mmCIF file of C-alpha atoms in Angstrom:
data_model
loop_
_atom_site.group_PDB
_atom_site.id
_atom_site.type_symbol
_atom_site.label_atom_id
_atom_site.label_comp_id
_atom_site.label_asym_id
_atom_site.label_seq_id
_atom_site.Cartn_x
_atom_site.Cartn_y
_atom_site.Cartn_z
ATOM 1 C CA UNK A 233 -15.005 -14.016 3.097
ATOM 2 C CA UNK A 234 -16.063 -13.809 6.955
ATOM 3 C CA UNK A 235 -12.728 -15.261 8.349
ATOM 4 C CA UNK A 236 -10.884 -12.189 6.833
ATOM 5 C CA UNK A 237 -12.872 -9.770 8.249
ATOM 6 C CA UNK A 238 -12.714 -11.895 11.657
ATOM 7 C CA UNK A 239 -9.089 -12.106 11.394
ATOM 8 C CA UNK A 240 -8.745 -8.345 10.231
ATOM 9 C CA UNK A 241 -11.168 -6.968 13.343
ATOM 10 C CA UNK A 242 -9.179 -9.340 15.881
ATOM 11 C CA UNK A 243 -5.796 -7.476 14.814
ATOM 12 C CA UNK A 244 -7.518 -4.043 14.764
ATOM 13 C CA UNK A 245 -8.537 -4.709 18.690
ATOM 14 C CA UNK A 246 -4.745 -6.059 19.342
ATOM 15 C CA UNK A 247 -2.989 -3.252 17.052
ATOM 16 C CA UNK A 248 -5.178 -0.298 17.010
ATOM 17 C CA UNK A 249 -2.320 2.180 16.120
ATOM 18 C CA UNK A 250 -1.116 -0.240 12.948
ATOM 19 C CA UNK A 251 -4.282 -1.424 11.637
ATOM 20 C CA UNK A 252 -6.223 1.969 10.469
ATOM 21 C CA UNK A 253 -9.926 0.391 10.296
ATOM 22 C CA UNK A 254 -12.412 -2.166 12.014
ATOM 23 C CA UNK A 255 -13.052 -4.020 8.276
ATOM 24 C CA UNK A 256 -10.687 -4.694 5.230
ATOM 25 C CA UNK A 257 -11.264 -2.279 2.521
ATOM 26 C CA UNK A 258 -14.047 -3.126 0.185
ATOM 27 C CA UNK A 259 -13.498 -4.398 -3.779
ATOM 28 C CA UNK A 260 -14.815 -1.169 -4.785
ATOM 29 C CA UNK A 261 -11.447 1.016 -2.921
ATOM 30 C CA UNK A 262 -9.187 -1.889 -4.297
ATOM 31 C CA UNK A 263 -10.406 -1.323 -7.672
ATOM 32 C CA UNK A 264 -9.728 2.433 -7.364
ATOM 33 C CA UNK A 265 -6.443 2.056 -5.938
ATOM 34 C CA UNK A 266 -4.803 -0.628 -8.979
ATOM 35 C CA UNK A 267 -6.855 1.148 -11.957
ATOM 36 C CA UNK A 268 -4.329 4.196 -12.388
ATOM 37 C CA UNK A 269 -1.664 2.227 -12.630
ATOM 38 C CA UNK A 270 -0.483 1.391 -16.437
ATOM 39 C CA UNK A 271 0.415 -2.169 -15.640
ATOM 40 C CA UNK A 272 2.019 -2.760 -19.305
ATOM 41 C CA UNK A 273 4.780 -0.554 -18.021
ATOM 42 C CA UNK A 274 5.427 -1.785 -14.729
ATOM 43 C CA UNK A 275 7.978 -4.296 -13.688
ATOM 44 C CA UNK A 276 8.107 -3.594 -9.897
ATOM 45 C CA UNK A 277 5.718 -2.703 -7.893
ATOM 46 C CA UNK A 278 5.194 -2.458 -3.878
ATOM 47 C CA UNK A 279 2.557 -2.548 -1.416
ATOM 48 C CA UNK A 280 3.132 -1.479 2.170
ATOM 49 C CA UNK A 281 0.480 -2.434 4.399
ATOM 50 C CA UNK A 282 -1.013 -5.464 2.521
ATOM 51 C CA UNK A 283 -3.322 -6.495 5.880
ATOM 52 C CA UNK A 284 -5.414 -9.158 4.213
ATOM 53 C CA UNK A 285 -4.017 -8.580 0.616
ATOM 54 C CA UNK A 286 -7.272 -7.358 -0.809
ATOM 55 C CA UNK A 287 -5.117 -4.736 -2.889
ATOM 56 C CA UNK A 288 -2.302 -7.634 -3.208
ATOM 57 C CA UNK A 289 -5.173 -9.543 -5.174
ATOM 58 C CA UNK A 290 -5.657 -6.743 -7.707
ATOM 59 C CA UNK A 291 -1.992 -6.166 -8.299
ATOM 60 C CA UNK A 292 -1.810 -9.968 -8.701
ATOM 61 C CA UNK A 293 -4.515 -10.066 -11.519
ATOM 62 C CA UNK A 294 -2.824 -6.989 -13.457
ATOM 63 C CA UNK A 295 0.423 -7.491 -13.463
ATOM 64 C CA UNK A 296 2.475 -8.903 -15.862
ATOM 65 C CA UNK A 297 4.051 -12.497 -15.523
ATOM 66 C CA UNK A 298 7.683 -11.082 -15.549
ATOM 67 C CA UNK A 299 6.918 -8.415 -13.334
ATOM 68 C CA UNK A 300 7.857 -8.309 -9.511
ATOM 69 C CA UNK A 301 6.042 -7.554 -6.529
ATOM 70 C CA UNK A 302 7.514 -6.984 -2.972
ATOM 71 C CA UNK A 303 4.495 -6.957 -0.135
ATOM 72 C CA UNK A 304 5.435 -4.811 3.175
ATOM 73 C CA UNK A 305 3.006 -6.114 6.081
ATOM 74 C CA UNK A 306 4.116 -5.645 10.058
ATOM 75 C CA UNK A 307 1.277 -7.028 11.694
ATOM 76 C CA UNK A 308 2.674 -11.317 11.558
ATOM 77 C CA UNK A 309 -0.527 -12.977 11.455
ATOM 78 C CA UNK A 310 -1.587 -11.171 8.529
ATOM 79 C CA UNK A 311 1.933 -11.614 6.624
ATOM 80 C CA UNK A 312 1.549 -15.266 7.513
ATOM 81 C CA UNK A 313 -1.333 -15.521 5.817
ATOM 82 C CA UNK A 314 -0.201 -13.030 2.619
ATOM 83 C CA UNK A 315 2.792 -15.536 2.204
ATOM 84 C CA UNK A 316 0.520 -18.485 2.057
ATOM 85 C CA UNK A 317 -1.860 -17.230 -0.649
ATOM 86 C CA UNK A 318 1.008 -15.000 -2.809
ATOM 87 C CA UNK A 319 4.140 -17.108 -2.185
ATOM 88 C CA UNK A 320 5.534 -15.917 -5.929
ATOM 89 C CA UNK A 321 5.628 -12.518 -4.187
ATOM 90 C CA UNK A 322 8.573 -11.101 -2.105
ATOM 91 C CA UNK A 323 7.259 -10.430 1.679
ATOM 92 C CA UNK A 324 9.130 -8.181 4.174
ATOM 93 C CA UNK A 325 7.950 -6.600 7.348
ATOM 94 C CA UNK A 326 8.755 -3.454 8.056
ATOM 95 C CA UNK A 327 8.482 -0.321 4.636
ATOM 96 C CA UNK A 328 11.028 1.563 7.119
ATOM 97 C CA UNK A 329 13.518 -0.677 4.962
ATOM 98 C CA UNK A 330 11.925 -0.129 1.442
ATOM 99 C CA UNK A 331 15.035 1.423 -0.459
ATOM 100 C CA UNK A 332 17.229 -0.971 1.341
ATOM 101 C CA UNK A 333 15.125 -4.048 0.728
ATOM 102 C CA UNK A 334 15.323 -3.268 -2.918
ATOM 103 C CA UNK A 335 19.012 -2.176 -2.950
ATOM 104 C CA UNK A 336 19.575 -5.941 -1.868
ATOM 105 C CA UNK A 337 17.344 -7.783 -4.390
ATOM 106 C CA UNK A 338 19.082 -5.486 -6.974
ATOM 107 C CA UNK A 339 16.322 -3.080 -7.733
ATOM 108 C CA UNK A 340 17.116 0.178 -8.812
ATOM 109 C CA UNK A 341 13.517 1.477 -7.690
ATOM 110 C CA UNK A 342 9.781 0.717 -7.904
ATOM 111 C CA UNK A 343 7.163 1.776 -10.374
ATOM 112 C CA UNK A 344 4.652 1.886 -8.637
ATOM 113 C CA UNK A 345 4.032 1.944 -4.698
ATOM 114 C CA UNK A 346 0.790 0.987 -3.493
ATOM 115 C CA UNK A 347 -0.087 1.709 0.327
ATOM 116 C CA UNK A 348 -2.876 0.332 2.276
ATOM 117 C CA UNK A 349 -0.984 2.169 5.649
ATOM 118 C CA UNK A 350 -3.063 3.807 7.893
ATOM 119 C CA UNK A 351 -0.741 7.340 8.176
ATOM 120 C CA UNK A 352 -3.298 9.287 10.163
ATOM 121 C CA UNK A 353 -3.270 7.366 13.006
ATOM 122 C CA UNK A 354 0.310 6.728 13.413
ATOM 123 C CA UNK A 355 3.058 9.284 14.710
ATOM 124 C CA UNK A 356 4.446 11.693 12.668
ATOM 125 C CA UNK A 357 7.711 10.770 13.136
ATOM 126 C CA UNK A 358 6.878 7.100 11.230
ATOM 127 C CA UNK A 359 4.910 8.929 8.468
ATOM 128 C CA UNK A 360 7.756 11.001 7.885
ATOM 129 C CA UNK A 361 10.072 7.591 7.903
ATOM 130 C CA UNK A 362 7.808 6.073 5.702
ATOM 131 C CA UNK A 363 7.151 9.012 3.398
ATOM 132 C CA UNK A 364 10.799 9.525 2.845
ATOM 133 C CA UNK A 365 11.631 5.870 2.268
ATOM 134 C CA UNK A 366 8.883 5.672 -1.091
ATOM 135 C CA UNK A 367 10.242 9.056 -2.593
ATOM 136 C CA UNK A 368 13.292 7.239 -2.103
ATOM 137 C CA UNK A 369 12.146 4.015 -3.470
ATOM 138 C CA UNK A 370 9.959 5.601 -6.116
ATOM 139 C CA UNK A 371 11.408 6.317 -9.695
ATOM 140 C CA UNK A 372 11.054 9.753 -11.557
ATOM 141 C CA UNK A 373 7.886 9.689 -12.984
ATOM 142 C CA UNK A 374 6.506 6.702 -11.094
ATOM 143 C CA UNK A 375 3.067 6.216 -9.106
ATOM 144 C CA UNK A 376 2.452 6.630 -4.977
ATOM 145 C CA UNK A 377 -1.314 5.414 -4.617
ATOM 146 C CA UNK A 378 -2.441 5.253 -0.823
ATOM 147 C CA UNK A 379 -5.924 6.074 0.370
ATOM 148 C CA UNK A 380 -6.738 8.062 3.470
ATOM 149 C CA UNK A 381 -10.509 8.301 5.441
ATOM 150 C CA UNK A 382 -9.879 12.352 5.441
ATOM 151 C CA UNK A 383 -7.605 14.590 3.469
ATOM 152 C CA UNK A 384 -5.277 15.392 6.110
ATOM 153 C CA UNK A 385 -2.452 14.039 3.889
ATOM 154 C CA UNK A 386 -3.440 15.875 0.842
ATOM 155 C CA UNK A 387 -0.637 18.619 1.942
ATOM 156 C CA UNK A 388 1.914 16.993 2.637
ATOM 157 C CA UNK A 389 2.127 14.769 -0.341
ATOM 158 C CA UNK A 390 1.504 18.229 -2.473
ATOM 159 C CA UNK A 391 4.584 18.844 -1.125
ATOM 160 C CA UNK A 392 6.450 15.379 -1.967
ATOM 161 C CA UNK A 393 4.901 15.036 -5.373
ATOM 162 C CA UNK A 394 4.175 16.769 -8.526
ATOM 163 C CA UNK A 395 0.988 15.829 -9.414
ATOM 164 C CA UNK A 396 -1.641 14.612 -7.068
ATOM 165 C CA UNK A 397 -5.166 13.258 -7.999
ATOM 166 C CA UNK A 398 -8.170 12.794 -5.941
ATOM 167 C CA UNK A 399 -10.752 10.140 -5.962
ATOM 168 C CA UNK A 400 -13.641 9.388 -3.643
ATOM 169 C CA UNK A 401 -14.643 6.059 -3.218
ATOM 170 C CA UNK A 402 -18.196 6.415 -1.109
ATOM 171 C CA UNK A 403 -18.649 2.671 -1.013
ATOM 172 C CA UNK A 404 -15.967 1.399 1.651
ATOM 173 C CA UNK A 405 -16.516 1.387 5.291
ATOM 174 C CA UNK A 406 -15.891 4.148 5.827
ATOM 175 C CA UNK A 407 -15.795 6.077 2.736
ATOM 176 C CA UNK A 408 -12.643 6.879 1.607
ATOM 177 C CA UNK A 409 -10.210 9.398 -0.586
ATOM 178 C CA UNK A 410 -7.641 7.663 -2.801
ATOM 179 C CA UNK A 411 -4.533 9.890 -3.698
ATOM 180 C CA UNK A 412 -3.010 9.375 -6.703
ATOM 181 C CA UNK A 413 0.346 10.935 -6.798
ATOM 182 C CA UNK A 414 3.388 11.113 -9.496
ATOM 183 C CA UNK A 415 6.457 11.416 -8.724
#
């Protein structure tokens, strides 16, 4: 349990403009990010941002067998280690190419997108990329669940989505919103 937090702080000193926080997110905000999701009806689901696949280990305990998961994570140490542990999984690097990466593995669209990506903290420009790459990627009627450390996202994905949800998850470090949004 130490050695991912080591690993997670050493890449948060290297990358502080990728990597949003000093510690991976606790159980408790991985939990709240995987229980919306009806996992019965979901055959593909993606997380962008998987840093040290704490939300990759709840999607891996819900989903079903047949079911396919492609795991977004830029930072290379991390995605090394995300291969080694979820090797059944698809791994790519950058969610820039989301709706292309699934174009080419014959996906029509995803399900459900999970994010663990830090959008405050990068430049617009790349949250706009980003944002228009999973309503892209995202089918009519599917789920965009990402979690923020303020609610300076809360308009813009009012305006991307039709429904949006709020939950507060007080135990994380820090505490943090999760946005539940539907396509």
């Amino acid at each position: 349990m130490i050695y991912p937090r080591l690993q997670f702080l050493t890449q948060f000193l290297k990358y502080p403009r990728t990597i949003g926080s000093i510690t991976p997110s606790s159980s408790f905000l991985a939990k709240a990010m995987v229980t919306p999701v009806s996992w019965e009806d979901t055959e593909v689901v993606v997380e962008l941002g998987a840093g040290t696949g704490i939300f990759t280990k709840y999607i891996e305990q819900n989903m079903k067998p047949a079911s396919r998961a492609y795991i977004f994570e830029k930072n290379l140490p991390l995605q090394k280690k995300l291969k080694q542990h979820y090797p059944a999984f698809s791994h790519y690097t950058d969610a820039k190419n989301m709706s292309a990466v699934l174009c080419e593995t014959g996906e029509k669209s995803a399900d459900v997108i999970i994010s663990g990506l830090p959008f405050t903290v990068f430049p617009k420009e790349l949250t706009t990329q980003i944002m228009n790459e999973v309503i892209k990627s995202l089918k009519p009627g599917g789920l965009f669940i990402t979690f923020q450390y303020s609610l300076h996202m809360k308009k813009r994905l009012q305006a991307d989505f039709s429904t949006i949800e709020l939950r507060f998850v007080p135990f994380n470090i820090p505490p943090a919103f999760v946005y539940i949004c539907r396509k």
